[in-house]
Amino acid sequence: MRPAALDALAWPSCGHAVEVGKIVRGAPERIEEGELTDSVCGHRAQIRRFIPRFAKGGPDVDSFGYQWRRFARTQLDRYNGTTLSRQRFFDGTGWAPQELAGQRILEAGCGAGRFTDILLSSGADVYAFDATEAVDVCLENVGPHPRLSLIQARLEEAPFKPGAFDRIFCYGVLQHVADPRAAFVRLVSWLRPGGALAADVYRRAFMPSRWNARHLWRPVTRRLPKPLLYKVVERYVPPWIEVENRCARIPKLRGLLASVVPCWNYTGTPGLTAAQIKEWAVLDTFDALAAWHDHPQTERAVEEWCR
């Protein structure tokens, strides 16, 4: 880790400064192994493999650690030959690349680093965290980098100072915490006055659709051992894509099937090969079925968060 990154950190339970307690391995400017401390309250956090560890994962988040180890480079533009992550980032946030240079930006829920890479390429000073060992995958994919600080922490207990960031980015995370509204409020607290926040959350829908099919199966699938669930998804999703595509000329039948069988079908997505379409489908279908928490929100609920 970079000791300079401590300027944005505070112990979540008390707000005290986070300090370097000891360095076991590495240079003072980049600590590989060591310990962070709170000289007032005695809190401690280990630094392992260059990353401060404020969380240890848990059954409610471990599916993501498994997921990003298995699909470490699937969605990173630099490895898959597309610009899909870049397009999603800038189309979704409405930010321009030149606006990000030199800004301190927090990425809440970095996963394997698909958007971390975009932020770094735009010249931002990036703080990225995740609750699982996905942070190690992110480091392998986009680090080490002089403008990157990675932290293992849960959103609910992440160690950041109020008003520490110019911008905060949080995609694909809020629906997967126990209390999305409280998590959103916490994100806002880390934003400086006049800063910008870009976040998304699953939309709550009441009609049958391909996006709701997961709820029929999740009471079982989220409890399955992750390797077993992965094998199930890996087996049924690729052939099911072919079934769906053959039903394209019968929209009602295709819609009915999609509302019962969860399958993220990316057929027709520009830039993806046939193999990549299947890989992305397996990844996102597994994600939808494995996550412990899945709390979609209505538009009205999100508007109320912002008041």
Tab-separated table of C-alpha atoms in Angstrom:
chain	number	residue	atom	x	y	z
A	1	MET	CA	0.000	0.000	0.000
A	2	ARG	CA	0.965	3.650	-0.380
A	3	PRO	CA	1.306	5.394	3.011
A	4	ALA	CA	0.213	8.600	1.268
A	5	ALA	CA	-3.213	6.973	0.904
A	6	LEU	CA	-3.737	7.208	4.666
A	7	ASP	CA	-4.747	10.833	4.172
A	8	ALA	CA	-8.187	9.610	3.024
A	9	LEU	CA	-8.625	6.906	5.676
A	10	ALA	CA	-10.205	6.862	9.135
A	11	TRP	CA	-11.193	4.005	11.416
A	12	PRO	CA	-14.915	3.463	10.757
A	13	SER	CA	-15.931	2.825	14.367
A	14	CYS	CA	-14.305	5.899	15.909
A	15	GLY	CA	-13.092	8.206	13.129
A	16	HIS	CA	-9.502	8.231	14.371
A	17	ALA	CA	-6.563	8.480	11.994
A	18	VAL	CA	-5.221	5.288	10.430
A	19	GLU	CA	-1.477	5.005	11.059
A	20	VAL	CA	1.286	2.666	9.946
A	21	GLY	CA	2.102	0.509	12.962
A	22	LYS	CA	4.847	-1.634	11.502
A	23	ILE	CA	6.399	-2.629	8.208
A	24	VAL	CA	7.313	-6.306	7.896
A	25	ARG	CA	8.222	-6.290	4.214
A	26	GLY	CA	8.512	-3.584	1.589
A	27	ALA	CA	9.746	-0.019	1.404
A	28	PRO	CA	8.240	2.890	3.360
A	29	GLU	CA	6.732	4.233	0.132
A	30	ARG	CA	5.117	0.869	-0.775
A	31	ILE	CA	4.364	-1.553	2.026
A	32	GLU	CA	3.930	-5.207	1.080
A	33	GLU	CA	3.370	-6.704	4.544
A	34	GLY	CA	2.696	-4.834	7.760
A	35	GLU	CA	0.084	-3.454	10.090
A	36	LEU	CA	-2.126	-0.379	10.383
A	37	THR	CA	-3.070	0.846	13.832
A	38	ASP	CA	-5.113	3.318	15.832
A	39	SER	CA	-2.902	4.756	18.571
A	40	VAL	CA	-5.975	5.880	20.548
A	41	CYS	CA	-8.368	2.908	20.454
A	42	GLY	CA	-5.941	0.144	19.548
A	43	HIS	CA	-7.625	-0.968	16.314
A	44	ARG	CA	-5.460	-3.003	13.957
A	45	ALA	CA	-5.619	-4.083	10.333
A	46	GLN	CA	-3.117	-6.243	8.512
A	47	ILE	CA	-1.415	-5.301	5.262
A	48	ARG	CA	-0.974	-8.424	3.131
A	49	ARG	CA	0.248	-8.534	-0.450
A	50	PHE	CA	0.277	-4.705	-0.562
A	51	ILE	CA	-3.404	-4.432	0.454
A	52	PRO	CA	-4.802	-3.273	3.825
A	53	ARG	CA	-7.352	-5.824	5.063
A	54	PHE	CA	-10.263	-4.287	6.966
A	55	ALA	CA	-12.570	-7.218	6.132
A	56	LYS	CA	-12.300	-11.005	5.892
A	57	GLY	CA	-15.131	-11.761	3.507
A	58	GLY	CA	-18.001	-13.891	4.776
A	59	PRO	CA	-20.824	-16.139	3.508
A	60	ASP	CA	-22.811	-13.135	2.266
A	61	VAL	CA	-20.018	-11.938	-0.052
A	62	ASP	CA	-17.781	-14.938	-0.748
A	63	SER	CA	-19.524	-15.739	-4.034
A	64	PHE	CA	-17.931	-12.607	-5.477
A	65	GLY	CA	-14.433	-13.672	-4.483
A	66	TYR	CA	-15.024	-17.022	-6.181
A	67	GLN	CA	-16.570	-15.336	-9.201
A	68	TRP	CA	-13.748	-12.875	-9.859
A	69	ARG	CA	-11.076	-15.518	-9.448
A	70	ARG	CA	-12.772	-17.626	-12.097
A	71	PHE	CA	-13.595	-14.725	-14.451
A	72	ALA	CA	-10.551	-12.606	-13.665
A	73	ARG	CA	-10.151	-10.948	-17.069
A	74	THR	CA	-13.460	-11.591	-18.815
A	75	GLN	CA	-14.738	-8.001	-18.647
A	76	LEU	CA	-11.489	-6.035	-18.836
A	77	ASP	CA	-11.211	-4.185	-22.127
A	78	ARG	CA	-7.437	-4.522	-22.226
A	79	TYR	CA	-7.761	-8.312	-22.277
A	80	ASN	CA	-11.000	-8.989	-24.167
A	81	GLY	CA	-10.355	-6.726	-27.158
A	82	THR	CA	-13.517	-4.620	-26.740
A	83	THR	CA	-14.391	-1.179	-25.381
A	84	LEU	CA	-17.543	-2.376	-23.611
A	85	SER	CA	-16.413	-1.468	-20.099
A	86	ARG	CA	-15.223	1.943	-21.208
A	87	GLN	CA	-18.524	2.584	-22.992
A	88	ARG	CA	-20.571	1.473	-20.003
A	89	PHE	CA	-18.543	3.630	-17.636
A	90	PHE	CA	-18.711	6.896	-19.563
A	91	ASP	CA	-22.230	6.390	-20.949
A	92	GLY	CA	-23.530	5.559	-17.489
A	93	THR	CA	-21.754	8.243	-15.471
A	94	GLY	CA	-21.974	11.049	-18.010
A	95	TRP	CA	-18.436	11.993	-17.000
A	96	ALA	CA	-15.782	12.960	-19.532
A	97	PRO	CA	-12.280	11.427	-19.361
A	98	GLN	CA	-10.588	14.818	-19.131
A	99	GLU	CA	-12.654	15.682	-16.039
A	100	LEU	CA	-11.140	12.825	-14.052
A	101	ALA	CA	-7.431	13.597	-14.378
A	102	GLY	CA	-5.918	14.495	-11.017
A	103	GLN	CA	-9.112	13.867	-9.064
A	104	ARG	CA	-9.320	11.602	-6.043
A	105	ILE	CA	-11.949	9.007	-6.954
A	106	LEU	CA	-13.341	6.171	-4.868
A	107	GLU	CA	-14.532	2.983	-6.545
A	108	ALA	CA	-16.835	1.081	-4.210
A	109	GLY	CA	-16.814	-2.575	-5.232
A	110	CYS	CA	-13.964	-2.929	-7.727
A	111	GLY	CA	-14.342	-6.634	-8.499
A	112	ALA	CA	-11.615	-7.738	-10.896
A	113	GLY	CA	-10.868	-4.154	-11.941
A	114	ARG	CA	-12.807	-3.609	-15.170
A	115	PHE	CA	-13.683	-0.012	-14.210
A	116	THR	CA	-10.572	0.545	-12.075
A	117	ASP	CA	-8.618	0.230	-15.309
A	118	ILE	CA	-10.761	2.896	-16.980
A	119	LEU	CA	-10.322	5.303	-14.059
A	120	LEU	CA	-6.552	4.870	-14.019
A	121	SER	CA	-6.292	5.392	-17.772
A	122	SER	CA	-8.125	8.706	-17.300
A	123	GLY	CA	-5.482	10.032	-14.917
A	124	ALA	CA	-7.450	9.752	-11.665
A	125	ASP	CA	-5.991	9.052	-8.227
A	126	VAL	CA	-7.978	5.888	-7.523
A	127	TYR	CA	-9.010	4.321	-4.235
A	128	ALA	CA	-10.758	1.006	-4.922
A	129	PHE	CA	-12.145	-1.486	-2.449
A	130	ASP	CA	-13.991	-4.776	-2.358
A	131	ALA	CA	-15.134	-7.043	0.461
A	132	THR	CA	-13.371	-10.148	-0.865
A	133	GLU	CA	-10.120	-11.331	-2.393
A	134	ALA	CA	-11.349	-9.759	-5.610
A	135	VAL	CA	-8.982	-6.941	-4.604
A	136	ASP	CA	-6.074	-9.323	-5.193
A	137	VAL	CA	-7.408	-10.103	-8.661
A	138	CYS	CA	-7.746	-6.380	-9.327
A	139	LEU	CA	-4.126	-5.827	-8.300
A	140	GLU	CA	-2.986	-8.628	-10.603
A	141	ASN	CA	-4.943	-7.128	-13.496
A	142	VAL	CA	-4.204	-3.396	-13.243
A	143	GLY	CA	-1.454	-2.941	-10.655
A	144	PRO	CA	0.844	-2.071	-9.198
A	145	HIS	CA	0.176	1.527	-10.168
A	146	PRO	CA	1.432	4.749	-8.549
A	147	ARG	CA	-2.107	6.204	-8.539
A	148	LEU	CA	-3.897	3.125	-7.206
A	149	SER	CA	-4.738	2.308	-3.584
A	150	LEU	CA	-6.550	-1.006	-3.051
A	151	ILE	CA	-8.327	-1.886	0.192
A	152	GLN	CA	-10.249	-4.967	1.300
A	153	ALA	CA	-13.303	-3.688	3.163
A	154	ARG	CA	-17.068	-3.982	3.284
A	155	LEU	CA	-19.047	-1.000	2.083
A	156	GLU	CA	-20.881	-0.893	5.412
A	157	GLU	CA	-17.592	-0.618	7.346
A	158	ALA	CA	-15.125	0.898	4.893
A	159	PRO	CA	-12.441	3.128	6.473
A	160	PHE	CA	-12.802	6.488	4.728
A	161	LYS	CA	-12.921	10.042	6.032
A	162	PRO	CA	-16.046	12.134	5.466
A	163	GLY	CA	-15.708	14.357	2.408
A	164	ALA	CA	-12.493	12.673	1.255
A	165	PHE	CA	-13.331	12.182	-2.439
A	166	ASP	CA	-14.013	14.337	-5.485
A	167	ARG	CA	-16.059	11.585	-7.114
A	168	ILE	CA	-17.420	8.209	-6.107
A	169	PHE	CA	-18.282	5.387	-8.485
A	170	CYS	CA	-20.360	2.370	-7.430
A	171	TYR	CA	-21.741	-0.013	-10.065
A	172	GLY	CA	-23.190	-3.448	-9.378
A	173	VAL	CA	-22.934	-3.258	-5.595
A	174	LEU	CA	-25.857	-1.626	-3.774
A	175	GLN	CA	-28.353	-4.418	-4.449
A	176	HIS	CA	-25.920	-6.890	-2.910
A	177	VAL	CA	-25.694	-5.386	0.597
A	178	ALA	CA	-28.136	-5.981	3.439
A	179	ASP	CA	-29.358	-2.364	3.526
A	180	PRO	CA	-28.931	-0.584	0.168
A	181	ARG	CA	-30.248	2.749	1.425
A	182	ALA	CA	-27.831	2.859	4.368
A	183	ALA	CA	-24.984	1.940	2.030
A	184	PHE	CA	-25.959	4.750	-0.348
A	185	VAL	CA	-26.022	7.272	2.512
A	186	ARG	CA	-22.569	6.082	3.533
A	187	LEU	CA	-21.255	6.660	0.020
A	188	VAL	CA	-22.593	10.207	0.057
A	189	SER	CA	-20.836	10.891	3.372
A	190	TRP	CA	-17.452	10.247	1.763
A	191	LEU	CA	-18.087	12.764	-1.012
A	192	ARG	CA	-16.747	16.303	-0.763
A	193	PRO	CA	-19.246	19.178	-1.072
A	194	GLY	CA	-19.941	19.696	-4.755
A	195	GLY	CA	-18.550	16.280	-5.660
A	196	ALA	CA	-20.152	13.767	-8.018
A	197	LEU	CA	-21.569	10.318	-7.290
A	198	ALA	CA	-22.393	7.699	-9.934
A	199	ALA	CA	-24.144	4.587	-8.632
A	200	ASP	CA	-26.602	2.040	-9.949
A	201	VAL	CA	-28.925	-0.559	-8.464
A	202	TYR	CA	-31.151	-3.291	-9.872
A	203	ARG	CA	-34.593	-2.008	-10.843
A	204	ARG	CA	-37.464	-3.655	-9.015
A	205	ALA	CA	-40.034	-4.961	-11.484
A	206	PHE	CA	-43.325	-6.701	-10.870
A	207	MET	CA	-44.008	-8.306	-14.252
A	208	PRO	CA	-42.375	-11.563	-15.374
A	209	SER	CA	-39.210	-10.923	-17.378
A	210	ARG	CA	-35.789	-12.383	-18.045
A	211	TRP	CA	-34.390	-10.161	-15.275
A	212	ASN	CA	-36.871	-11.526	-12.719
A	213	ALA	CA	-36.436	-15.212	-13.538
A	214	ARG	CA	-33.563	-15.435	-11.059
A	215	HIS	CA	-35.926	-14.920	-8.123
A	216	LEU	CA	-37.646	-18.247	-8.850
A	217	TRP	CA	-34.398	-20.095	-8.224
A	218	ARG	CA	-32.382	-17.956	-5.814
A	219	PRO	CA	-33.843	-19.444	-2.585
A	220	VAL	CA	-31.987	-22.616	-3.607
A	221	THR	CA	-29.071	-21.409	-5.738
A	222	ARG	CA	-27.657	-18.879	-3.304
A	223	ARG	CA	-27.258	-21.689	-0.744
A	224	LEU	CA	-25.454	-24.100	-3.056
A	225	PRO	CA	-21.676	-24.506	-2.802
A	226	LYS	CA	-20.259	-22.059	-5.321
A	227	PRO	CA	-18.243	-24.614	-7.330
A	228	LEU	CA	-21.381	-26.746	-7.706
A	229	LEU	CA	-23.515	-23.795	-8.785
A	230	TYR	CA	-20.843	-22.772	-11.260
A	231	LYS	CA	-20.860	-26.243	-12.835
A	232	VAL	CA	-24.653	-26.121	-13.162
A	233	VAL	CA	-24.602	-22.673	-14.781
A	234	GLU	CA	-21.679	-23.555	-17.046
A	235	ARG	CA	-23.600	-26.588	-18.292
A	236	TYR	CA	-27.028	-25.146	-18.969
A	237	VAL	CA	-26.361	-21.557	-20.079
A	238	PRO	CA	-24.473	-22.089	-23.389
A	239	PRO	CA	-27.041	-24.520	-24.867
A	240	TRP	CA	-29.888	-22.415	-23.495
A	241	ILE	CA	-28.587	-19.413	-25.424
A	242	GLU	CA	-29.045	-21.472	-28.584
A	243	VAL	CA	-32.610	-22.380	-27.557
A	244	GLU	CA	-33.479	-18.731	-26.926
A	245	ASN	CA	-31.972	-17.615	-30.202
A	246	ARG	CA	-33.925	-20.229	-32.156
A	247	CYS	CA	-37.110	-18.880	-30.575
A	248	ALA	CA	-36.350	-15.334	-31.729
A	249	ARG	CA	-39.042	-15.561	-34.425
A	250	ILE	CA	-41.642	-16.423	-31.781
A	251	PRO	CA	-41.353	-13.493	-29.339
A	252	LYS	CA	-44.074	-14.682	-26.963
A	253	LEU	CA	-42.483	-18.097	-26.580
A	254	ARG	CA	-39.047	-16.573	-26.144
A	255	GLY	CA	-40.389	-14.172	-23.528
A	256	LEU	CA	-42.111	-16.996	-21.665
A	257	LEU	CA	-38.967	-19.116	-21.582
A	258	ALA	CA	-36.835	-16.171	-20.487
A	259	SER	CA	-39.207	-15.401	-17.614
A	260	VAL	CA	-38.663	-18.890	-16.195
A	261	VAL	CA	-35.053	-19.802	-17.013
A	262	PRO	CA	-32.421	-17.239	-15.933
A	263	CYS	CA	-29.897	-16.658	-18.697
A	264	TRP	CA	-28.050	-13.432	-19.499
A	265	ASN	CA	-27.968	-13.611	-23.282
A	266	TYR	CA	-25.564	-11.182	-24.979
A	267	THR	CA	-26.176	-12.349	-28.528
A	268	GLY	CA	-25.798	-9.372	-30.849
A	269	THR	CA	-23.525	-7.375	-28.543
A	270	PRO	CA	-20.994	-5.607	-30.801
A	271	GLY	CA	-17.433	-6.778	-30.338
A	272	LEU	CA	-18.104	-10.076	-28.568
A	273	THR	CA	-17.183	-13.351	-30.227
A	274	ALA	CA	-19.439	-16.390	-29.906
A	275	ALA	CA	-17.157	-17.765	-27.187
A	276	GLN	CA	-17.206	-14.460	-25.306
A	277	ILE	CA	-21.012	-14.270	-25.487
A	278	LYS	CA	-21.167	-17.614	-23.688
A	279	GLU	CA	-18.479	-16.634	-21.181
A	280	TRP	CA	-20.202	-13.339	-20.286
A	281	ALA	CA	-23.534	-15.157	-20.031
A	282	VAL	CA	-22.138	-17.736	-17.615
A	283	LEU	CA	-20.499	-14.988	-15.541
A	284	ASP	CA	-23.578	-12.802	-15.181
A	285	THR	CA	-26.007	-15.681	-14.708
A	286	PHE	CA	-23.798	-17.083	-11.968
A	287	ASP	CA	-23.599	-13.606	-10.404
A	288	ALA	CA	-27.391	-13.316	-10.358
A	289	LEU	CA	-27.945	-16.754	-8.830
A	290	ALA	CA	-25.047	-16.863	-6.352
A	291	ALA	CA	-25.209	-13.512	-4.546
A	292	TRP	CA	-26.541	-13.806	-1.002
A	293	HIS	CA	-28.256	-10.408	-1.062
A	294	ASP	CA	-30.367	-9.241	-4.009
A	295	HIS	CA	-32.471	-6.188	-3.193
A	296	PRO	CA	-33.758	-4.407	-6.322
A	297	GLN	CA	-35.254	-0.953	-5.842
A	298	THR	CA	-38.047	1.083	-7.377
A	299	GLU	CA	-37.286	4.421	-8.976
A	300	ARG	CA	-39.291	6.152	-6.255
A	301	ALA	CA	-37.222	4.502	-3.515
A	302	VAL	CA	-33.975	5.696	-5.072
A	303	GLU	CA	-35.372	9.213	-5.438
A	304	GLU	CA	-36.144	9.173	-1.714
A	305	TRP	CA	-32.548	8.194	-0.962
A	306	CYS	CA	-31.417	11.384	-2.673
A	307	ARG	CA	-33.585	13.741	-0.630
